Structures are given as C-alpha cells and as structure tokens.
C-alpha cells in the first residue's frame, strides 16, 4: 500500500516537473503566454539592481515605465551602498517608499574563495526564498549582475512547487556585444523574454531580441 | 575644455597619460585651453603643464563637466561612454587593458566601429589618438526609444494596454 502511495507521489512530482519544464524552457522565442491578461493592475513587479553600471542601465529602462501597470519593488545587494543613492538622485518618485527596497546578502564578493562562496550562496538563496514568498512577484526584471542568480532561482522554485506563475524578463548588459554574460547564459532557457542591446547578439542567439537603442 | 573621466575605477595610467608635456603640447596645438580630470579611486594628481588643469576624485553627477567639455576622454565603462554620447560630446574611449576580462573592449570597439567615438587600446595611445578624436567624422549616437521595450514588457506579461482593452 505504502509502495503504491509512494509511486503515485513520485509520478505526480515527475509529471509536475516535466510540465513545468515544458512551460518554462524555450530555446527559441515563443508566443508570449500572456499570463496576466485580465489581472488587476498594477502587477507586482520585482527589479534587481546590481551595482554601478547595471544600476545605471536598469534605471534607464525604468524611465517612463508606467507605475500604474507595474508596481516595482527593488532588490539590492547588501554591500551595495551606491545603488539606493542613485535611485534617490535620479528617480525620487521610486525611492519615496523605502519599504520597497529589499537587500539580500551577496552570493559572491570579488575575490572570495569558492568554498565560502558555496555557503554565502546558500545564505543568499534562503534570503531570496523568504523575500519572494513575501512579495509574490508576478513580473521579475533582471539585467545581469550576479545578485540576480539566487533571486531568479527562488522565483522559479516557487513557480515549480507553489504554482505561482511568473513573467521573467532578462535584459543583457549593454557591454555585451558578441557573447552573453554568465547570468545571461544561465537565464537564457528559462526567461520569457530575453533582450540584448546589439544586433550581433540577436543573430547569434535565436531567442534574443534586439529592440534598437534603449540607453 | 577637455574632460577626462575614469568613473569609479582606479585608472592612474590614463591620468598619467594626460599629465605629460606631450599631451599638453598636442592639446594646446589643437586649440584647447583647459583640462579637467576626474581621478576616481586613483592616487595620481595631474600637474600644471600648459593647459589650465583642475582635478577631483568623485562627484555624484558629472553633468556639468560633460556639458562644458568639447572633448571627453573616458575609461571604457558603459555608464561613462553612454553618458558622454548622450550629451553628444566628441569622445575618446581609453580601454584599461588590466581589466581585459570585464569586456570593456567589446563595447568600446562596437561604438568605434559605428563611428560614435575614437578609441585607444591603452593609455599610451592617448596622445596619438587625440587629433583623430577631435577631427573625425562622427555618426551621432541614436536617441533612445523605449517604446519597443515597453511593448515587449506588456507582451511578456500579457498586460492589455488600456487603449486596446476591449470595451
């Protein structure tokens, strides 16, 4: 009897994982799934700010973004002291409510050894899981810094186990002209939309979309 | 005025390269009178060698300097390059070869190929590239158009734009 229950549980789990993979993974640009059509606006949107150049690029992309459609929360690396200041300087409207800024531990600092990276990554992932559970994002916009990895992993995990569907939009950094960044490669298959800043990249990667000059 | 910027990086090689008599001579010959250097995290301070020279380490905004410069000599960081091109400045991008693995070169080369700026593969080339940077035919950097990006977001999320909503 127990064996039957176990087998059924395994089959259900395997079916769920398989179905999720079919829905989530795509090598080419697919028809958009229009996940949120008819949903009440604004959509709960989560934006990862990296540091330095990544933050500058993300803030340019958020210019004129309709806050009545996408209500943005922000994730910052906890050692990043400049990004919040930059938002406050350039987009005071977004920085009005500091509760919308959430910091997570960095998974890796430059020069950190790989064994300690493993532990700090686990810590970062745990913190992201908590945050994603709380914020229930419908849209996740990321643009490359390493801080994105645990956030994306946590969001996809909840999509898999808690049936929380997600629109994942990845924007590659403008400094990538011929090849994708590490985060880009990792996010390529699971993203809903994958945006690049150079036509060279769009030619090489069938799923990547070049939208002209955005910055 | 020539404005030299290294962003938040340490790129003393570039600051040293504009702190030479050869550079000042060339710049004076090309009609420049002032030199403003943003030194970032580097420690070298430029001297007075002909051009009226000022320098500072970091500022929250470089708008003022960018607006009053007729030539910008910049490290190859994406932020600095794009800000200078947005201000429609003549630009000489100087790659820091010590940062080879951070893909600065890719962006600098792509911008140069499209005729938006001149490029020096390292700081020692700055003097040699100065004239080219001042006199080259520029292709204006196109204005950013965020409409396709907003459309893509709407599509990806399936938000029906208010104007197209049924009823």
Coordinates of C-alpha atoms in Angstrom, one line a residue:
Chain A
X1 CA 0.0 0.0 0.0
X2 CA 2.8 2.4 1.0
X3 CA 4.6 1.5 -2.1
X4 CA 1.6 2.4 -4.2
X5 CA 1.3 5.8 -2.5
X6 CA 5.0 6.4 -2.9
X7 CA 4.9 5.6 -6.6
X8 CA 1.9 7.8 -7.1
X9 CA 3.6 10.7 -5.3
X10 CA 6.7 10.2 -7.4
X11 CA 4.7 10.1 -10.6
X12 CA 2.8 13.3 -9.6
X13 CA 6.0 15.0 -8.8
X14 CA 7.7 13.9 -12.0
X15 CA 4.7 15.0 -14.0
X16 CA 4.7 18.4 -12.4
X17 CA 8.4 18.9 -13.0
X18 CA 8.0 17.8 -16.6
X19 CA 5.0 20.0 -17.2
X20 CA 6.8 23.0 -15.6
X21 CA 9.8 22.4 -17.8
X22 CA 7.6 22.2 -20.9
X23 CA 6.0 25.5 -20.0
X24 CA 9.2 27.2 -18.8
X25 CA 12.1 26.2 -21.0
X26 CA 12.3 27.5 -24.5
X27 CA 15.2 27.6 -27.0
X28 CA 13.5 30.0 -29.3
X29 CA 11.3 32.9 -28.9
X30 CA 7.8 31.6 -28.4
X31 CA 4.4 33.0 -28.4
X32 CA 4.0 35.0 -25.3
X33 CA 1.9 33.3 -22.7
X34 CA 0.0 36.4 -21.7
X35 CA 0.0 35.2 -18.1
X36 CA -1.6 38.3 -16.6
X37 CA -4.2 39.2 -19.1
X38 CA -7.3 40.4 -17.3
X39 CA -5.5 40.6 -13.9
X40 CA -6.0 43.6 -11.8
X41 CA -3.2 46.2 -12.3
X42 CA -0.6 47.1 -11.2
X43 CA 1.3 43.9 -11.5
X44 CA 3.6 43.2 -8.6
X45 CA 7.0 43.7 -10.2
X46 CA 10.4 42.9 -8.8
X47 CA 13.5 44.6 -10.2
X48 CA 17.1 43.5 -9.3
X49 CA 19.5 46.4 -9.1
X50 CA 23.1 45.3 -9.4
X51 CA 25.7 47.9 -8.8
X52 CA 27.5 50.5 -10.8
X53 CA 26.8 50.1 -14.5
X54 CA 24.0 47.6 -14.0
X55 CA 22.0 50.0 -11.8
X56 CA 22.5 52.8 -14.4
X57 CA 21.2 50.6 -17.2
X58 CA 18.2 49.4 -15.2
X59 CA 17.2 52.9 -14.2
X60 CA 17.3 53.9 -17.8
X61 CA 15.0 51.0 -18.7
X62 CA 12.6 52.0 -15.9
X63 CA 12.3 55.6 -17.2
X64 CA 8.7 56.3 -18.2
X65 CA 7.7 52.8 -17.0
X66 CA 4.0 53.1 -16.1
X67 CA 3.8 52.6 -12.3
X68 CA 0.1 52.1 -12.6
X69 CA 0.8 48.9 -14.6
X70 CA 4.0 47.7 -12.9
X71 CA 4.4 48.5 -9.2
X72 CA 8.1 48.0 -8.6
X73 CA 9.9 46.6 -5.6
X74 CA 13.7 46.6 -5.7
X75 CA 16.3 44.1 -4.6
X76 CA 19.8 45.3 -3.7
X77 CA 23.0 43.5 -2.7
X78 CA 23.5 44.3 1.0
X79 CA 27.1 45.6 0.4
X80 CA 25.9 47.9 -2.4
X81 CA 25.7 51.4 -0.9
X82 CA 25.6 53.4 -4.1
X83 CA 22.5 52.0 -5.9
X84 CA 19.9 53.3 -3.5
X85 CA 21.6 56.8 -3.5
X86 CA 21.5 56.6 -7.3
X87 CA 17.8 55.8 -7.4
X88 CA 17.1 58.6 -4.9
X89 CA 19.1 61.1 -7.0
X90 CA 17.7 60.1 -10.4
X91 CA 14.2 58.7 -9.6
X92 CA 13.0 60.3 -6.3
X93 CA 9.5 59.1 -7.2
X94 CA 10.6 55.4 -7.0
X95 CA 12.6 56.0 -3.8
X96 CA 9.7 57.6 -1.9
X97 CA 8.8 54.5 -0.1
X98 CA 11.9 52.8 1.3
X99 CA 9.8 49.7 2.2
X100 CA 10.0 48.8 -1.5
X101 CA 13.8 48.4 -1.2
X102 CA 15.0 45.0 0.0
X103 CA 18.6 43.9 0.5
X104 CA 19.9 40.4 0.2
X105 CA 23.3 39.0 1.0
X106 CA 25.7 39.0 -1.9
X107 CA 26.4 35.4 -3.1
X108 CA 29.9 36.3 -4.0
X109 CA 32.2 39.3 -3.5
X110 CA 35.0 39.8 -5.9
X111 CA 38.0 37.7 -4.8
X112 CA 36.0 35.4 -2.4
X113 CA 37.1 31.8 -2.3
X114 CA 34.9 29.1 -3.9
X115 CA 34.2 27.1 -0.7
X116 CA 33.0 30.2 1.2
X117 CA 31.1 31.2 -1.9
X118 CA 29.1 28.0 -1.5
X119 CA 28.0 29.0 2.0
X120 CA 27.2 32.6 1.1
X121 CA 25.2 31.5 -1.9
X122 CA 23.1 29.2 0.3
X123 CA 22.5 32.2 2.6
X124 CA 21.6 34.4 -0.3
X125 CA 19.2 31.8 -1.7
X126 CA 17.5 31.4 1.7
X127 CA 17.0 35.1 2.0
X128 CA 15.6 35.3 -1.6
X129 CA 13.2 32.5 -0.9
X130 CA 11.8 34.4 2.1
X131 CA 11.6 37.6 0.1
X132 CA 9.9 36.1 -3.0
X133 CA 7.4 34.3 -0.7
X134 CA 6.5 37.6 0.9
X135 CA 6.4 39.8 -2.2
X136 CA 4.7 37.3 -4.6
X137 CA 6.1 38.9 -7.7
X138 CA 4.2 38.5 -11.0
X139 CA 6.9 40.1 -13.0
X140 CA 10.7 39.8 -12.5
X141 CA 13.0 42.1 -14.4
X142 CA 16.8 41.3 -14.2
X143 CA 19.7 42.7 -16.1
X144 CA 22.8 40.6 -15.4
X145 CA 24.6 41.1 -12.1
X146 CA 25.4 38.0 -10.1
X147 CA 22.9 39.2 -7.5
X148 CA 20.2 38.1 -9.9
X149 CA 21.0 34.4 -9.8
X150 CA 19.6 33.5 -6.4
X151 CA 16.6 35.7 -7.0
X152 CA 15.7 34.0 -10.3
X153 CA 16.3 30.6 -8.7
X154 CA 14.0 31.4 -5.8
X155 CA 11.3 32.7 -8.1
X156 CA 11.4 29.7 -10.3
X157 CA 11.3 27.4 -7.3
X158 CA 8.0 28.9 -6.2
X159 CA 6.7 28.7 -9.7
X160 CA 7.5 25.0 -9.7
X161 CA 6.3 24.0 -6.3
X162 CA 3.6 26.6 -5.4
X163 CA 2.2 27.2 -8.9
X164 CA 3.0 30.9 -8.8
X165 CA 3.4 31.8 -12.3
X166 CA 5.9 34.4 -13.3
X167 CA 6.9 36.6 -16.2
X168 CA 10.7 36.6 -16.3
X169 CA 12.3 39.3 -18.4
X170 CA 16.1 39.3 -18.8
X171 CA 17.9 42.3 -20.3
X172 CA 21.6 41.7 -21.1
X173 CA 24.1 44.4 -20.2
X174 CA 25.0 46.9 -23.0
X175 CA 28.7 46.0 -22.7
X176 CA 27.9 42.5 -24.1
X177 CA 28.3 42.9 -27.8
X178 CA 29.3 39.4 -29.0
X179 CA 28.8 37.0 -26.2
X180 CA 26.4 36.6 -23.3
X181 CA 27.3 37.1 -19.7
X182 CA 27.3 34.2 -17.2
X183 CA 23.9 35.3 -15.9
X184 CA 22.7 35.7 -19.4
X185 CA 23.7 32.1 -20.3
X186 CA 22.1 30.7 -17.1
X187 CA 18.8 32.7 -17.7
X188 CA 18.6 32.2 -21.4
X189 CA 16.5 29.0 -21.5
X190 CA 14.1 29.9 -18.6
X191 CA 13.4 33.5 -19.4
X192 CA 10.1 34.6 -21.0
X193 CA 11.7 37.4 -22.9
X194 CA 15.4 37.9 -23.5
X195 CA 16.6 41.4 -24.6
X196 CA 20.0 42.3 -25.9
X197 CA 21.4 45.7 -26.9
X198 CA 23.4 44.6 -30.0
X199 CA 22.1 43.1 -33.2
X200 CA 25.2 40.9 -33.3
X201 CA 23.9 39.0 -30.2
X202 CA 20.4 38.7 -31.6
X203 CA 21.8 37.0 -34.7
X204 CA 23.8 34.5 -32.7
X205 CA 21.1 33.6 -30.1
X206 CA 17.6 32.9 -31.7
X207 CA 15.7 33.8 -28.6
X208 CA 17.4 37.1 -28.0
X209 CA 15.5 40.2 -29.1
X210 CA 17.2 43.4 -30.3
X211 CA 14.9 46.4 -29.7
X212 CA 17.1 49.2 -31.0
X213 CA 18.8 51.8 -28.8
X214 CA 17.3 51.7 -25.3
X215 CA 20.1 53.5 -23.4
Chain B
X1 CA 37.9 72.1 -22.4
X2 CA 39.0 68.5 -22.2
X3 CA 37.3 66.4 -19.6
X4 CA 39.0 63.2 -18.5
X5 CA 36.9 60.7 -16.5
X6 CA 37.7 57.3 -15.1
X7 CA 34.3 56.8 -13.3
X8 CA 34.6 55.0 -10.0
X9 CA 37.5 52.9 -11.1
X10 CA 41.3 53.3 -10.5
X11 CA 42.9 54.1 -13.8
X12 CA 46.1 56.1 -12.9
X13 CA 47.7 55.1 -16.3
X14 CA 45.1 57.3 -18.0
X15 CA 45.6 60.2 -15.5
X16 CA 49.4 59.9 -16.0
X17 CA 49.0 59.8 -19.8
X18 CA 47.2 63.2 -19.8
X19 CA 49.8 64.6 -17.3
X20 CA 52.6 64.7 -19.8
X21 CA 54.1 67.6 -21.7
X22 CA 53.5 65.7 -25.0
X23 CA 49.7 65.6 -24.2
X24 CA 49.5 69.3 -23.2
X25 CA 51.5 70.4 -26.2
X26 CA 49.2 68.5 -28.5
X27 CA 46.1 69.8 -26.8
X28 CA 47.3 73.4 -26.9
X29 CA 48.1 73.0 -30.6
X30 CA 44.6 71.7 -31.2
X31 CA 43.2 74.8 -29.5
X32 CA 42.3 73.6 -26.1
X33 CA 42.9 75.7 -23.0
X34 CA 41.6 73.8 -20.0
X35 CA 41.8 70.3 -18.7
X36 CA 39.5 68.8 -16.0
X37 CA 40.4 65.4 -14.7
X38 CA 38.1 63.2 -12.6
X39 CA 40.6 60.8 -11.0
X40 CA 38.2 58.2 -9.4
X41 CA 39.9 55.9 -6.9
X42 CA 43.4 56.6 -8.3
X43 CA 46.1 58.5 -6.4
X44 CA 48.0 60.4 -9.1
X45 CA 47.3 64.1 -9.2
X46 CA 47.9 65.9 -12.5
X47 CA 50.2 69.0 -12.5
X48 CA 50.0 72.3 -14.4
X49 CA 51.9 71.7 -17.6
X50 CA 50.4 74.2 -20.0
X51 CA 46.7 73.7 -20.1
X52 CA 44.8 75.2 -17.1
X53 CA 44.4 72.0 -15.1
X54 CA 41.9 71.1 -12.4
X55 CA 41.1 67.7 -10.9
X56 CA 38.8 66.0 -8.4
X57 CA 38.2 62.4 -7.3
X58 CA 34.4 61.7 -7.5
X59 CA 31.2 63.7 -7.8
X60 CA 27.6 62.5 -7.6
X61 CA 26.9 63.9 -11.1
X62 CA 29.3 64.8 -13.9
X63 CA 26.6 66.6 -15.9
X64 CA 28.2 70.0 -15.6
X65 CA 31.6 68.8 -16.7
X66 CA 30.2 66.8 -19.6
X67 CA 28.1 69.7 -20.8
X68 CA 31.0 72.2 -20.8
X69 CA 33.6 69.8 -22.4
X70 CA 34.3 69.9 -26.1
X71 CA 36.2 66.6 -25.8
X72 CA 35.7 63.8 -23.3
X73 CA 38.5 61.3 -22.7
X74 CA 36.8 58.4 -20.9
X75 CA 37.6 55.0 -19.5
X76 CA 35.6 52.3 -21.3
X77 CA 32.9 51.8 -18.6
X78 CA 29.4 51.5 -20.2
X79 CA 28.0 54.3 -17.9
X80 CA 30.6 56.9 -18.8
X81 CA 30.6 56.1 -22.6
X82 CA 26.8 56.3 -22.8
X83 CA 26.5 59.5 -20.7
X84 CA 29.1 61.2 -22.9
X85 CA 27.4 60.1 -26.2
X86 CA 24.0 61.2 -24.8
X87 CA 25.5 64.6 -24.3
X88 CA 26.7 64.5 -27.9
X89 CA 30.3 65.0 -27.0
X90 CA 33.3 64.2 -29.0
X91 CA 34.7 61.2 -27.2
X92 CA 38.0 59.3 -27.0
X93 CA 37.5 56.0 -25.2
X94 CA 40.5 54.6 -23.5
X95 CA 40.5 50.8 -22.7
X96 CA 42.1 49.7 -19.4
X97 CA 43.9 46.5 -20.5
X98 CA 44.3 45.5 -16.9
X99 CA 40.5 44.9 -16.9
X100 CA 40.6 42.7 -20.0
X101 CA 38.2 40.1 -18.7
X102 CA 35.4 42.6 -17.9
X103 CA 34.5 43.1 -21.6
X104 CA 35.2 46.8 -21.7
X105 CA 36.9 46.3 -25.0
X106 CA 33.8 44.9 -26.7
X107 CA 31.7 48.0 -26.1
X108 CA 34.5 50.4 -27.0
X109 CA 35.1 48.6 -30.2
X110 CA 31.4 48.4 -31.1
X111 CA 31.0 52.2 -30.5
X112 CA 34.1 53.0 -32.5
X113 CA 33.1 50.7 -35.5
X114 CA 29.8 52.6 -35.7
X115 CA 31.7 55.9 -35.8
X116 CA 30.4 57.3 -32.4
X117 CA 33.8 57.8 -30.9
X118 CA 37.5 57.3 -31.2
X119 CA 39.3 54.6 -29.2
X120 CA 42.7 54.0 -27.7
X121 CA 43.6 50.4 -26.9
X122 CA 45.5 51.6 -23.8
X123 CA 46.6 54.8 -22.1
X124 CA 49.9 55.1 -24.0
X125 CA 47.9 55.7 -27.2
X126 CA 46.0 58.7 -25.9
X127 CA 48.3 61.4 -27.4
X128 CA 48.5 59.6 -30.8
X129 CA 44.7 59.4 -31.0
X130 CA 43.9 62.9 -29.8
X131 CA 43.8 64.6 -33.2
X132 CA 41.7 61.8 -34.7
X133 CA 39.2 62.2 -31.8
X134 CA 38.9 65.9 -32.4
X135 CA 38.7 65.8 -36.1
X136 CA 37.0 62.5 -37.1
X137 CA 33.6 62.5 -38.8
X138 CA 31.1 61.5 -36.2
X139 CA 28.0 59.4 -36.6
X140 CA 25.5 60.7 -34.0
X141 CA 24.5 58.2 -31.4
X142 CA 20.8 57.5 -32.0
X143 CA 18.3 58.7 -29.4
X144 CA 17.0 56.0 -27.1
X145 CA 13.5 54.8 -27.9
X146 CA 11.9 52.9 -25.1
X147 CA 8.6 52.2 -26.8
X148 CA 9.7 48.7 -28.1
X149 CA 10.9 47.8 -24.7
X150 CA 7.6 48.9 -23.1
X151 CA 5.7 46.9 -25.7
X152 CA 7.8 43.9 -25.1
X153 CA 7.1 44.1 -21.3
X154 CA 3.4 44.3 -22.0
X155 CA 3.6 41.4 -24.3
X156 CA 5.7 39.3 -22.0
X157 CA 3.3 40.0 -19.1
X158 CA 0.1 40.0 -21.2
X159 CA -1.0 43.3 -19.8
X160 CA -3.5 44.6 -22.3
X161 CA -2.8 48.3 -22.8
X162 CA -5.7 50.5 -21.7
X163 CA -6.2 51.9 -25.3
X164 CA -6.5 48.4 -26.7
X165 CA -8.6 46.9 -24.0
X166 CA -12.0 45.6 -25.2
X167 CA -15.0 47.7 -24.2

